[in-house]
Amino acid sequence: MTDTTATLLYALAFATIAWGGWLWRSRRIAPLEWALISASALATLASVQLLDLNLVLKPMPMAIAMIFVATRAIATGGIGRNDALLLAALLFSLGGDVFLMLPGDYFIPGLASFLVAHLFYIALFRQGAPWFASRSGLAAVLAFGLGMYAILWSHLPNPVLGAAVCAYVTVISLMASQAIGRAKSLGTADARWVAVGTCIFMASDSLIAVNKFLVPIPLASLWILVTYFAAQFLIVHFMAGRTQYA
């Protein structure tokens, strides 16, 4: 990495933190959401530039997201079913983050953790919405998932990994499809942003797959984490409910 690239990454990280501060000061997000944005920016920077801090910083965003969801739920009447499902999804996402950053080959445990997270997301997006209300969305997302798996299949080193990736692609595709259907059914801007978040989640995982099994992507962890943290933020922010923040 050149000095110019490193300087640009630092500038972008701290610009993101400053932008989060502006969102908080303008009462568009809660203080803990600013902390989530800041931790995400620092974790992304650490993945490419501050490697010694990566083990400390990478788990922080999902931990902060869980604290935000829990405290917000308690402040607005207690942890309900939706809050519990969201917290469970974030907990297993945190587990996946930890597995994937550990030294050694923990790819399948990480994959399994995220698969369970997506099952909780599916259950969350089912609350107050029918199953897969957008048939065109379901078809498009499944077609994308099938196409991605078809590209990956011959590059997967063993049948166990092939089965694990197949299961994961199926579940995340159903998760995004349910979110898209929920957006169609509810017709709200918040639901549409959640659906956008799930599609970005799929894009992030596609980058992981391409980088791991097909061809190395320059600064792969940067693009993977930017999309991953953006996806989780959109889901958390627009599922946890919004008001004006003091």
PDB file of C-alpha atoms in Angstrom:
ATOM      1  CA  MET A   1       0.000   0.000   0.000  1.00  0.00           C
ATOM      2  CA  THR A   2       1.372   3.404  -0.955  1.00  0.00           C
ATOM      3  CA  ASP A   3       1.648   6.288   1.487  1.00  0.00           C
ATOM      4  CA  THR A   4      -0.928   8.189  -0.559  1.00  0.00           C
ATOM      5  CA  THR A   5      -3.431   5.343  -0.275  1.00  0.00           C
ATOM      6  CA  ALA A   6      -2.822   5.027   3.462  1.00  0.00           C
ATOM      7  CA  THR A   7      -3.313   8.762   3.963  1.00  0.00           C
ATOM      8  CA  LEU A   8      -6.533   8.647   1.969  1.00  0.00           C
ATOM      9  CA  LEU A   9      -7.838   5.752   4.084  1.00  0.00           C
ATOM     10  CA  TYR A  10      -7.126   7.636   7.308  1.00  0.00           C
ATOM     11  CA  ALA A  11      -8.843  10.726   5.897  1.00  0.00           C
ATOM     12  CA  LEU A  12     -11.912   8.750   4.840  1.00  0.00           C
ATOM     13  CA  ALA A  13     -12.150   7.019   8.212  1.00  0.00           C
ATOM     14  CA  PHE A  14     -12.048  10.242  10.181  1.00  0.00           C
ATOM     15  CA  ALA A  15     -14.367  11.966   7.693  1.00  0.00           C
ATOM     16  CA  THR A  16     -16.855   9.153   8.309  1.00  0.00           C
ATOM     17  CA  ILE A  17     -16.562   9.669  12.062  1.00  0.00           C
ATOM     18  CA  ALA A  18     -17.101  13.418  11.604  1.00  0.00           C
ATOM     19  CA  TRP A  19     -20.121  12.751   9.376  1.00  0.00           C
ATOM     20  CA  GLY A  20     -21.576  10.527  12.091  1.00  0.00           C
ATOM     21  CA  GLY A  21     -21.061  13.322  14.585  1.00  0.00           C
ATOM     22  CA  TRP A  22     -22.942  15.702  12.307  1.00  0.00           C
ATOM     23  CA  LEU A  23     -25.825  13.215  12.040  1.00  0.00           C
ATOM     24  CA  TRP A  24     -25.963  12.989  15.828  1.00  0.00           C
ATOM     25  CA  ARG A  25     -25.781  16.755  16.374  1.00  0.00           C
ATOM     26  CA  SER A  26     -28.596  17.206  13.862  1.00  0.00           C
ATOM     27  CA  ARG A  27     -30.613  14.621  15.835  1.00  0.00           C
ATOM     28  CA  ARG A  28     -30.830  12.151  12.977  1.00  0.00           C
ATOM     29  CA  ILE A  29     -29.168   9.324  14.890  1.00  0.00           C
ATOM     30  CA  ALA A  30     -28.659   8.371  18.529  1.00  0.00           C
ATOM     31  CA  PRO A  31     -25.321   8.784  20.323  1.00  0.00           C
ATOM     32  CA  LEU A  32     -24.764   5.015  20.288  1.00  0.00           C
ATOM     33  CA  GLU A  33     -25.369   4.985  16.538  1.00  0.00           C
ATOM     34  CA  TRP A  34     -22.593   7.553  16.185  1.00  0.00           C
ATOM     35  CA  ALA A  35     -20.451   5.200  18.251  1.00  0.00           C
ATOM     36  CA  LEU A  36     -21.444   2.392  15.874  1.00  0.00           C
ATOM     37  CA  ILE A  37     -20.444   4.445  12.825  1.00  0.00           C
ATOM     38  CA  SER A  38     -17.151   5.445  14.463  1.00  0.00           C
ATOM     39  CA  ALA A  39     -16.310   1.888  15.509  1.00  0.00           C
ATOM     40  CA  SER A  40     -17.141   0.644  12.013  1.00  0.00           C
ATOM     41  CA  ALA A  41     -14.828   3.226  10.440  1.00  0.00           C
ATOM     42  CA  LEU A  42     -11.985   2.352  12.807  1.00  0.00           C
ATOM     43  CA  ALA A  43     -12.505  -1.407  12.380  1.00  0.00           C
ATOM     44  CA  THR A  44     -12.413  -1.015   8.609  1.00  0.00           C
ATOM     45  CA  LEU A  45      -9.241   1.056   8.834  1.00  0.00           C
ATOM     46  CA  ALA A  46      -7.666  -1.503  11.172  1.00  0.00           C
ATOM     47  CA  SER A  47      -8.354  -4.315   8.716  1.00  0.00           C
ATOM     48  CA  VAL A  48      -6.040  -2.760   6.131  1.00  0.00           C
ATOM     49  CA  GLN A  49      -3.771  -0.368   8.009  1.00  0.00           C
ATOM     50  CA  LEU A  50      -3.804  -1.031  11.773  1.00  0.00           C
ATOM     51  CA  LEU A  51      -3.578  -4.816  11.776  1.00  0.00           C
ATOM     52  CA  ASP A  52      -2.385  -5.037  15.387  1.00  0.00           C
ATOM     53  CA  LEU A  53      -5.677  -3.467  16.499  1.00  0.00           C
ATOM     54  CA  ASN A  54      -7.902  -5.577  14.272  1.00  0.00           C
ATOM     55  CA  LEU A  55      -8.645  -8.213  16.934  1.00  0.00           C
ATOM     56  CA  VAL A  56      -9.824  -5.469  19.285  1.00  0.00           C
ATOM     57  CA  LEU A  57     -11.716  -3.243  16.864  1.00  0.00           C
ATOM     58  CA  LYS A  58     -13.511  -5.677  14.567  1.00  0.00           C
ATOM     59  CA  PRO A  59     -15.961  -7.050  17.196  1.00  0.00           C
ATOM     60  CA  MET A  60     -16.820  -3.581  18.504  1.00  0.00           C
ATOM     61  CA  PRO A  61     -19.444  -2.458  15.942  1.00  0.00           C
ATOM     62  CA  MET A  62     -21.802  -5.403  16.494  1.00  0.00           C
ATOM     63  CA  ALA A  63     -21.313  -5.182  20.260  1.00  0.00           C
ATOM     64  CA  ILE A  64     -22.250  -1.490  20.160  1.00  0.00           C
ATOM     65  CA  ALA A  65     -25.211  -2.273  17.893  1.00  0.00           C
ATOM     66  CA  MET A  66     -26.493  -4.782  20.454  1.00  0.00           C
ATOM     67  CA  ILE A  67     -26.145  -2.258  23.273  1.00  0.00           C
ATOM     68  CA  PHE A  68     -28.012   0.329  21.182  1.00  0.00           C
ATOM     69  CA  VAL A  69     -30.888  -2.032  20.364  1.00  0.00           C
ATOM     70  CA  ALA A  70     -31.200  -3.238  23.968  1.00  0.00           C
ATOM     71  CA  THR A  71     -31.047   0.197  25.599  1.00  0.00           C
ATOM     72  CA  ARG A  72     -33.422   1.693  23.063  1.00  0.00           C
ATOM     73  CA  ALA A  73     -35.902  -1.137  23.572  1.00  0.00           C
ATOM     74  CA  ILE A  74     -35.756  -0.795  27.347  1.00  0.00           C
ATOM     75  CA  ALA A  75     -36.204   2.978  27.111  1.00  0.00           C
ATOM     76  CA  THR A  76     -39.303   2.578  24.926  1.00  0.00           C
ATOM     77  CA  GLY A  77     -41.145  -0.057  26.932  1.00  0.00           C
ATOM     78  CA  GLY A  78     -39.044  -3.191  27.168  1.00  0.00           C
ATOM     79  CA  ILE A  79     -37.475  -5.768  24.894  1.00  0.00           C
ATOM     80  CA  GLY A  80     -40.176  -7.209  22.650  1.00  0.00           C
ATOM     81  CA  ARG A  81     -40.148 -10.006  20.105  1.00  0.00           C
ATOM     82  CA  ASN A  82     -38.707  -7.869  17.314  1.00  0.00           C
ATOM     83  CA  ASP A  83     -35.953  -6.556  19.576  1.00  0.00           C
ATOM     84  CA  ALA A  84     -35.074 -10.089  20.701  1.00  0.00           C
ATOM     85  CA  LEU A  85     -34.862 -11.322  17.109  1.00  0.00           C
ATOM     86  CA  LEU A  86     -32.695  -8.366  16.106  1.00  0.00           C
ATOM     87  CA  LEU A  87     -30.427  -8.885  19.109  1.00  0.00           C
ATOM     88  CA  ALA A  88     -30.065 -12.580  18.283  1.00  0.00           C
ATOM     89  CA  ALA A  89     -29.158 -11.754  14.679  1.00  0.00           C
ATOM     90  CA  LEU A  90     -26.538  -9.272  15.862  1.00  0.00           C
ATOM     91  CA  LEU A  91     -25.160 -11.729  18.424  1.00  0.00           C
ATOM     92  CA  PHE A  92     -24.574 -14.406  15.792  1.00  0.00           C
ATOM     93  CA  SER A  93     -23.161 -11.759  13.447  1.00  0.00           C
ATOM     94  CA  LEU A  94     -20.709 -10.875  16.205  1.00  0.00           C
ATOM     95  CA  GLY A  95     -19.835 -14.550  16.506  1.00  0.00           C
ATOM     96  CA  GLY A  96     -19.222 -14.709  12.770  1.00  0.00           C
ATOM     97  CA  ASP A  97     -16.997 -11.636  12.939  1.00  0.00           C
ATOM     98  CA  VAL A  98     -14.907 -13.238  15.672  1.00  0.00           C
ATOM     99  CA  PHE A  99     -14.546 -16.577  13.883  1.00  0.00           C
ATOM    100  CA  LEU A 100     -13.516 -14.942  10.610  1.00  0.00           C
ATOM    101  CA  MET A 101     -10.844 -12.774  12.196  1.00  0.00           C
ATOM    102  CA  LEU A 102      -9.193 -15.519  14.277  1.00  0.00           C
ATOM    103  CA  PRO A 103      -5.901 -17.027  13.137  1.00  0.00           C
ATOM    104  CA  GLY A 104      -6.443 -20.403  11.518  1.00  0.00           C
ATOM    105  CA  ASP A 105      -9.223 -21.788   9.369  1.00  0.00           C
ATOM    106  CA  TYR A 106     -12.528 -20.882  11.022  1.00  0.00           C
ATOM    107  CA  PHE A 107     -14.359 -20.112   7.794  1.00  0.00           C
ATOM    108  CA  ILE A 108     -17.069 -22.766   8.218  1.00  0.00           C
ATOM    109  CA  PRO A 109     -17.836 -21.833  11.873  1.00  0.00           C
ATOM    110  CA  GLY A 110     -18.000 -18.199  10.767  1.00  0.00           C
ATOM    111  CA  LEU A 111     -20.272 -19.141   7.890  1.00  0.00           C
ATOM    112  CA  ALA A 112     -22.503 -21.116  10.260  1.00  0.00           C
ATOM    113  CA  SER A 113     -22.742 -18.180  12.672  1.00  0.00           C
ATOM    114  CA  PHE A 114     -23.840 -15.818   9.926  1.00  0.00           C
ATOM    115  CA  LEU A 115     -26.275 -18.420   8.580  1.00  0.00           C
ATOM    116  CA  VAL A 116     -27.992 -18.518  11.982  1.00  0.00           C
ATOM    117  CA  ALA A 117     -27.955 -14.705  12.060  1.00  0.00           C
ATOM    118  CA  HIS A 118     -29.785 -14.655   8.737  1.00  0.00           C
ATOM    119  CA  LEU A 119     -32.379 -17.116  10.049  1.00  0.00           C
ATOM    120  CA  PHE A 120     -33.119 -14.667  12.856  1.00  0.00           C
ATOM    121  CA  TYR A 121     -33.275 -11.838  10.319  1.00  0.00           C
ATOM    122  CA  ILE A 122     -35.772 -13.850   8.266  1.00  0.00           C
ATOM    123  CA  ALA A 123     -37.928 -14.335  11.368  1.00  0.00           C
ATOM    124  CA  LEU A 124     -37.624 -10.609  12.136  1.00  0.00           C
ATOM    125  CA  PHE A 125     -38.656  -9.553   8.641  1.00  0.00           C
ATOM    126  CA  ARG A 126     -41.615 -11.959   8.811  1.00  0.00           C
ATOM    127  CA  GLN A 127     -43.140 -10.003  11.715  1.00  0.00           C
ATOM    128  CA  GLY A 128     -46.093  -8.042  10.356  1.00  0.00           C
ATOM    129  CA  ALA A 129     -45.448  -9.088   6.768  1.00  0.00           C
ATOM    130  CA  PRO A 130     -46.375 -12.113   4.616  1.00  0.00           C
ATOM    131  CA  TRP A 131     -43.865 -14.583   3.292  1.00  0.00           C
ATOM    132  CA  PHE A 132     -42.021 -13.339   0.196  1.00  0.00           C
ATOM    133  CA  ALA A 133     -44.587 -10.756  -0.868  1.00  0.00           C
ATOM    134  CA  SER A 134     -42.483  -9.762  -3.879  1.00  0.00           C
ATOM    135  CA  ARG A 135     -42.299 -12.780  -6.180  1.00  0.00           C
ATOM    136  CA  SER A 136     -40.179 -10.860  -8.660  1.00  0.00           C
ATOM    137  CA  GLY A 137     -37.791  -9.892  -5.869  1.00  0.00           C
ATOM    138  CA  LEU A 138     -37.602 -13.501  -4.723  1.00  0.00           C
ATOM    139  CA  ALA A 139     -36.884 -14.702  -8.258  1.00  0.00           C
ATOM    140  CA  ALA A 140     -34.220 -12.049  -8.867  1.00  0.00           C
ATOM    141  CA  VAL A 141     -32.388 -12.637  -5.596  1.00  0.00           C
ATOM    142  CA  LEU A 142     -32.500 -16.428  -5.923  1.00  0.00           C
ATOM    143  CA  ALA A 143     -31.232 -16.129  -9.493  1.00  0.00           C
ATOM    144  CA  PHE A 144     -28.336 -13.986  -8.289  1.00  0.00           C
ATOM    145  CA  GLY A 145     -27.540 -16.448  -5.504  1.00  0.00           C
ATOM    146  CA  LEU A 146     -27.734 -19.423  -7.852  1.00  0.00           C
ATOM    147  CA  GLY A 147     -25.518 -17.667 -10.378  1.00  0.00           C
ATOM    148  CA  MET A 148     -22.946 -16.818  -7.725  1.00  0.00           C
ATOM    149  CA  TYR A 149     -22.909 -20.393  -6.451  1.00  0.00           C
ATOM    150  CA  ALA A 150     -22.574 -21.752  -9.979  1.00  0.00           C
ATOM    151  CA  ILE A 151     -19.506 -19.566 -10.488  1.00  0.00           C
ATOM    152  CA  LEU A 152     -18.008 -20.646  -7.166  1.00  0.00           C
ATOM    153  CA  TRP A 153     -18.836 -24.354  -7.342  1.00  0.00           C
ATOM    154  CA  SER A 154     -15.836 -25.571  -9.305  1.00  0.00           C
ATOM    155  CA  HIS A 155     -13.496 -23.506  -7.120  1.00  0.00           C
ATOM    156  CA  LEU A 156     -14.670 -24.907  -3.769  1.00  0.00           C
ATOM    157  CA  PRO A 157     -12.008 -27.311  -2.485  1.00  0.00           C
ATOM    158  CA  ASN A 158     -14.201 -30.037  -0.943  1.00  0.00           C
ATOM    159  CA  PRO A 159     -17.830 -31.250  -0.743  1.00  0.00           C
ATOM    160  CA  VAL A 160     -18.259 -30.158   2.877  1.00  0.00           C
ATOM    161  CA  LEU A 161     -17.407 -26.573   2.029  1.00  0.00           C
ATOM    162  CA  GLY A 162     -19.551 -26.832  -1.092  1.00  0.00           C
ATOM    163  CA  ALA A 163     -22.566 -27.890   0.976  1.00  0.00           C
ATOM    164  CA  ALA A 164     -21.916 -25.195   3.582  1.00  0.00           C
ATOM    165  CA  VAL A 165     -21.662 -22.460   0.969  1.00  0.00           C
ATOM    166  CA  CYS A 166     -24.791 -23.749  -0.795  1.00  0.00           C
ATOM    167  CA  ALA A 167     -26.770 -23.631   2.456  1.00  0.00           C
ATOM    168  CA  TYR A 168     -25.480 -20.163   3.243  1.00  0.00           C
ATOM    169  CA  VAL A 169     -26.245 -18.756  -0.200  1.00  0.00           C
ATOM    170  CA  THR A 170     -29.778 -20.157   0.033  1.00  0.00           C
ATOM    171  CA  VAL A 171     -30.444 -18.671   3.463  1.00  0.00           C
ATOM    172  CA  ILE A 172     -29.017 -15.206   2.767  1.00  0.00           C
ATOM    173  CA  SER A 173     -30.963 -15.106  -0.512  1.00  0.00           C
ATOM    174  CA  LEU A 174     -34.171 -15.920   1.362  1.00  0.00           C
ATOM    175  CA  MET A 175     -33.306 -13.276   3.960  1.00  0.00           C
ATOM    176  CA  ALA A 176     -32.903 -10.552   1.345  1.00  0.00           C
ATOM    177  CA  SER A 177     -36.008 -11.758  -0.510  1.00  0.00           C
ATOM    178  CA  GLN A 178     -38.103 -11.590   2.654  1.00  0.00           C
ATOM    179  CA  ALA A 179     -36.848  -8.057   3.343  1.00  0.00           C
ATOM    180  CA  ILE A 180     -37.724  -6.996  -0.207  1.00  0.00           C
ATOM    181  CA  GLY A 181     -41.169  -8.543   0.131  1.00  0.00           C
ATOM    182  CA  ARG A 182     -41.635  -6.822   3.488  1.00  0.00           C
ATOM    183  CA  ALA A 183     -40.771  -3.486   1.877  1.00  0.00           C
ATOM    184  CA  LYS A 184     -43.380  -4.095  -0.806  1.00  0.00           C
ATOM    185  CA  SER A 185     -45.995  -5.153   1.739  1.00  0.00           C
ATOM    186  CA  LEU A 186     -45.453  -2.327   4.236  1.00  0.00           C
ATOM    187  CA  GLY A 187     -44.688   0.352   1.666  1.00  0.00           C
ATOM    188  CA  THR A 188     -42.648   2.462   4.098  1.00  0.00           C
ATOM    189  CA  ALA A 189     -39.320   4.184   3.561  1.00  0.00           C
ATOM    190  CA  ASP A 190     -37.881   2.429   6.615  1.00  0.00           C
ATOM    191  CA  ALA A 191     -38.760  -0.998   5.207  1.00  0.00           C
ATOM    192  CA  ARG A 192     -37.211  -0.078   1.869  1.00  0.00           C
ATOM    193  CA  TRP A 193     -33.967   0.976   3.558  1.00  0.00           C
ATOM    194  CA  VAL A 194     -33.870  -2.316   5.454  1.00  0.00           C
ATOM    195  CA  ALA A 195     -34.245  -4.135   2.131  1.00  0.00           C
ATOM    196  CA  VAL A 196     -31.395  -2.062   0.707  1.00  0.00           C
ATOM    197  CA  GLY A 197     -29.306  -3.095   3.698  1.00  0.00           C
ATOM    198  CA  THR A 198     -29.929  -6.791   3.064  1.00  0.00           C
ATOM    199  CA  CYS A 199     -28.941  -6.424  -0.590  1.00  0.00           C
ATOM    200  CA  ILE A 200     -25.726  -4.670   0.454  1.00  0.00           C
ATOM    201  CA  PHE A 201     -25.150  -7.572   2.860  1.00  0.00           C
ATOM    202  CA  MET A 202     -25.335  -9.955  -0.105  1.00  0.00           C
ATOM    203  CA  ALA A 203     -22.895  -7.771  -2.017  1.00  0.00           C
ATOM    204  CA  SER A 204     -20.451  -7.872   0.899  1.00  0.00           C
ATOM    205  CA  ASP A 205     -20.628 -11.654   1.094  1.00  0.00           C
ATOM    206  CA  SER A 206     -20.179 -11.894  -2.662  1.00  0.00           C
ATOM    207  CA  LEU A 207     -16.945  -9.931  -2.303  1.00  0.00           C
ATOM    208  CA  ILE A 208     -15.789 -12.381   0.373  1.00  0.00           C
ATOM    209  CA  ALA A 209     -16.529 -15.322  -1.915  1.00  0.00           C
ATOM    210  CA  VAL A 210     -14.822 -13.799  -4.937  1.00  0.00           C
ATOM    211  CA  ASN A 211     -11.752 -12.831  -2.918  1.00  0.00           C
ATOM    212  CA  LYS A 212     -11.464 -16.191  -1.139  1.00  0.00           C
ATOM    213  CA  PHE A 213     -12.267 -18.601  -3.956  1.00  0.00           C
ATOM    214  CA  LEU A 214     -11.895 -16.844  -7.319  1.00  0.00           C
ATOM    215  CA  VAL A 215      -9.419 -13.989  -7.519  1.00  0.00           C
ATOM    216  CA  PRO A 216      -7.769 -11.714  -4.929  1.00  0.00           C
ATOM    217  CA  ILE A 217      -9.378  -8.275  -4.742  1.00  0.00           C
ATOM    218  CA  PRO A 218      -7.084  -5.313  -4.006  1.00  0.00           C
ATOM    219  CA  LEU A 219      -7.856  -3.961  -0.518  1.00  0.00           C
ATOM    220  CA  ALA A 220     -10.480  -6.702  -0.196  1.00  0.00           C
ATOM    221  CA  SER A 221     -11.069  -6.257   3.530  1.00  0.00           C
ATOM    222  CA  LEU A 222     -11.775  -2.555   2.970  1.00  0.00           C
ATOM    223  CA  TRP A 223     -14.579  -3.162   0.467  1.00  0.00           C
ATOM    224  CA  ILE A 224     -15.930  -6.146   2.398  1.00  0.00           C
ATOM    225  CA  LEU A 225     -16.162  -4.312   5.712  1.00  0.00           C
ATOM    226  CA  VAL A 226     -17.452  -1.033   4.264  1.00  0.00           C
ATOM    227  CA  THR A 227     -20.381  -2.877   2.700  1.00  0.00           C
ATOM    228  CA  TYR A 228     -20.882  -5.182   5.695  1.00  0.00           C
ATOM    229  CA  PHE A 229     -21.000  -2.429   8.300  1.00  0.00           C
ATOM    230  CA  ALA A 230     -23.178  -0.250   6.051  1.00  0.00           C
ATOM    231  CA  ALA A 231     -25.618  -3.144   5.666  1.00  0.00           C
ATOM    232  CA  GLN A 232     -25.816  -3.827   9.383  1.00  0.00           C
ATOM    233  CA  PHE A 233     -26.207  -0.131  10.190  1.00  0.00           C
ATOM    234  CA  LEU A 234     -29.130   0.237   7.786  1.00  0.00           C
ATOM    235  CA  ILE A 235     -30.862  -2.814   9.230  1.00  0.00           C
ATOM    236  CA  VAL A 236     -30.316  -1.746  12.841  1.00  0.00           C
ATOM    237  CA  HIS A 237     -31.184   1.916  12.333  1.00  0.00           C
ATOM    238  CA  PHE A 238     -34.372   1.325  10.386  1.00  0.00           C
ATOM    239  CA  MET A 239     -35.560  -1.709  12.370  1.00  0.00           C
ATOM    240  CA  ALA A 240     -34.915  -0.300  15.845  1.00  0.00           C
ATOM    241  CA  GLY A 241     -37.216   2.647  15.191  1.00  0.00           C
ATOM    242  CA  ARG A 242     -36.360   6.326  14.948  1.00  0.00           C
ATOM    243  CA  THR A 243     -37.270   9.526  16.753  1.00  0.00           C
ATOM    244  CA  GLN A 244     -35.613  12.881  17.212  1.00  0.00           C
ATOM    245  CA  TYR A 245     -32.577  12.440  19.442  1.00  0.00           C
ATOM    246  CA  ALA A 246     -31.604  14.867  22.146  1.00  0.00           C
TER     247      ALA A 246
END
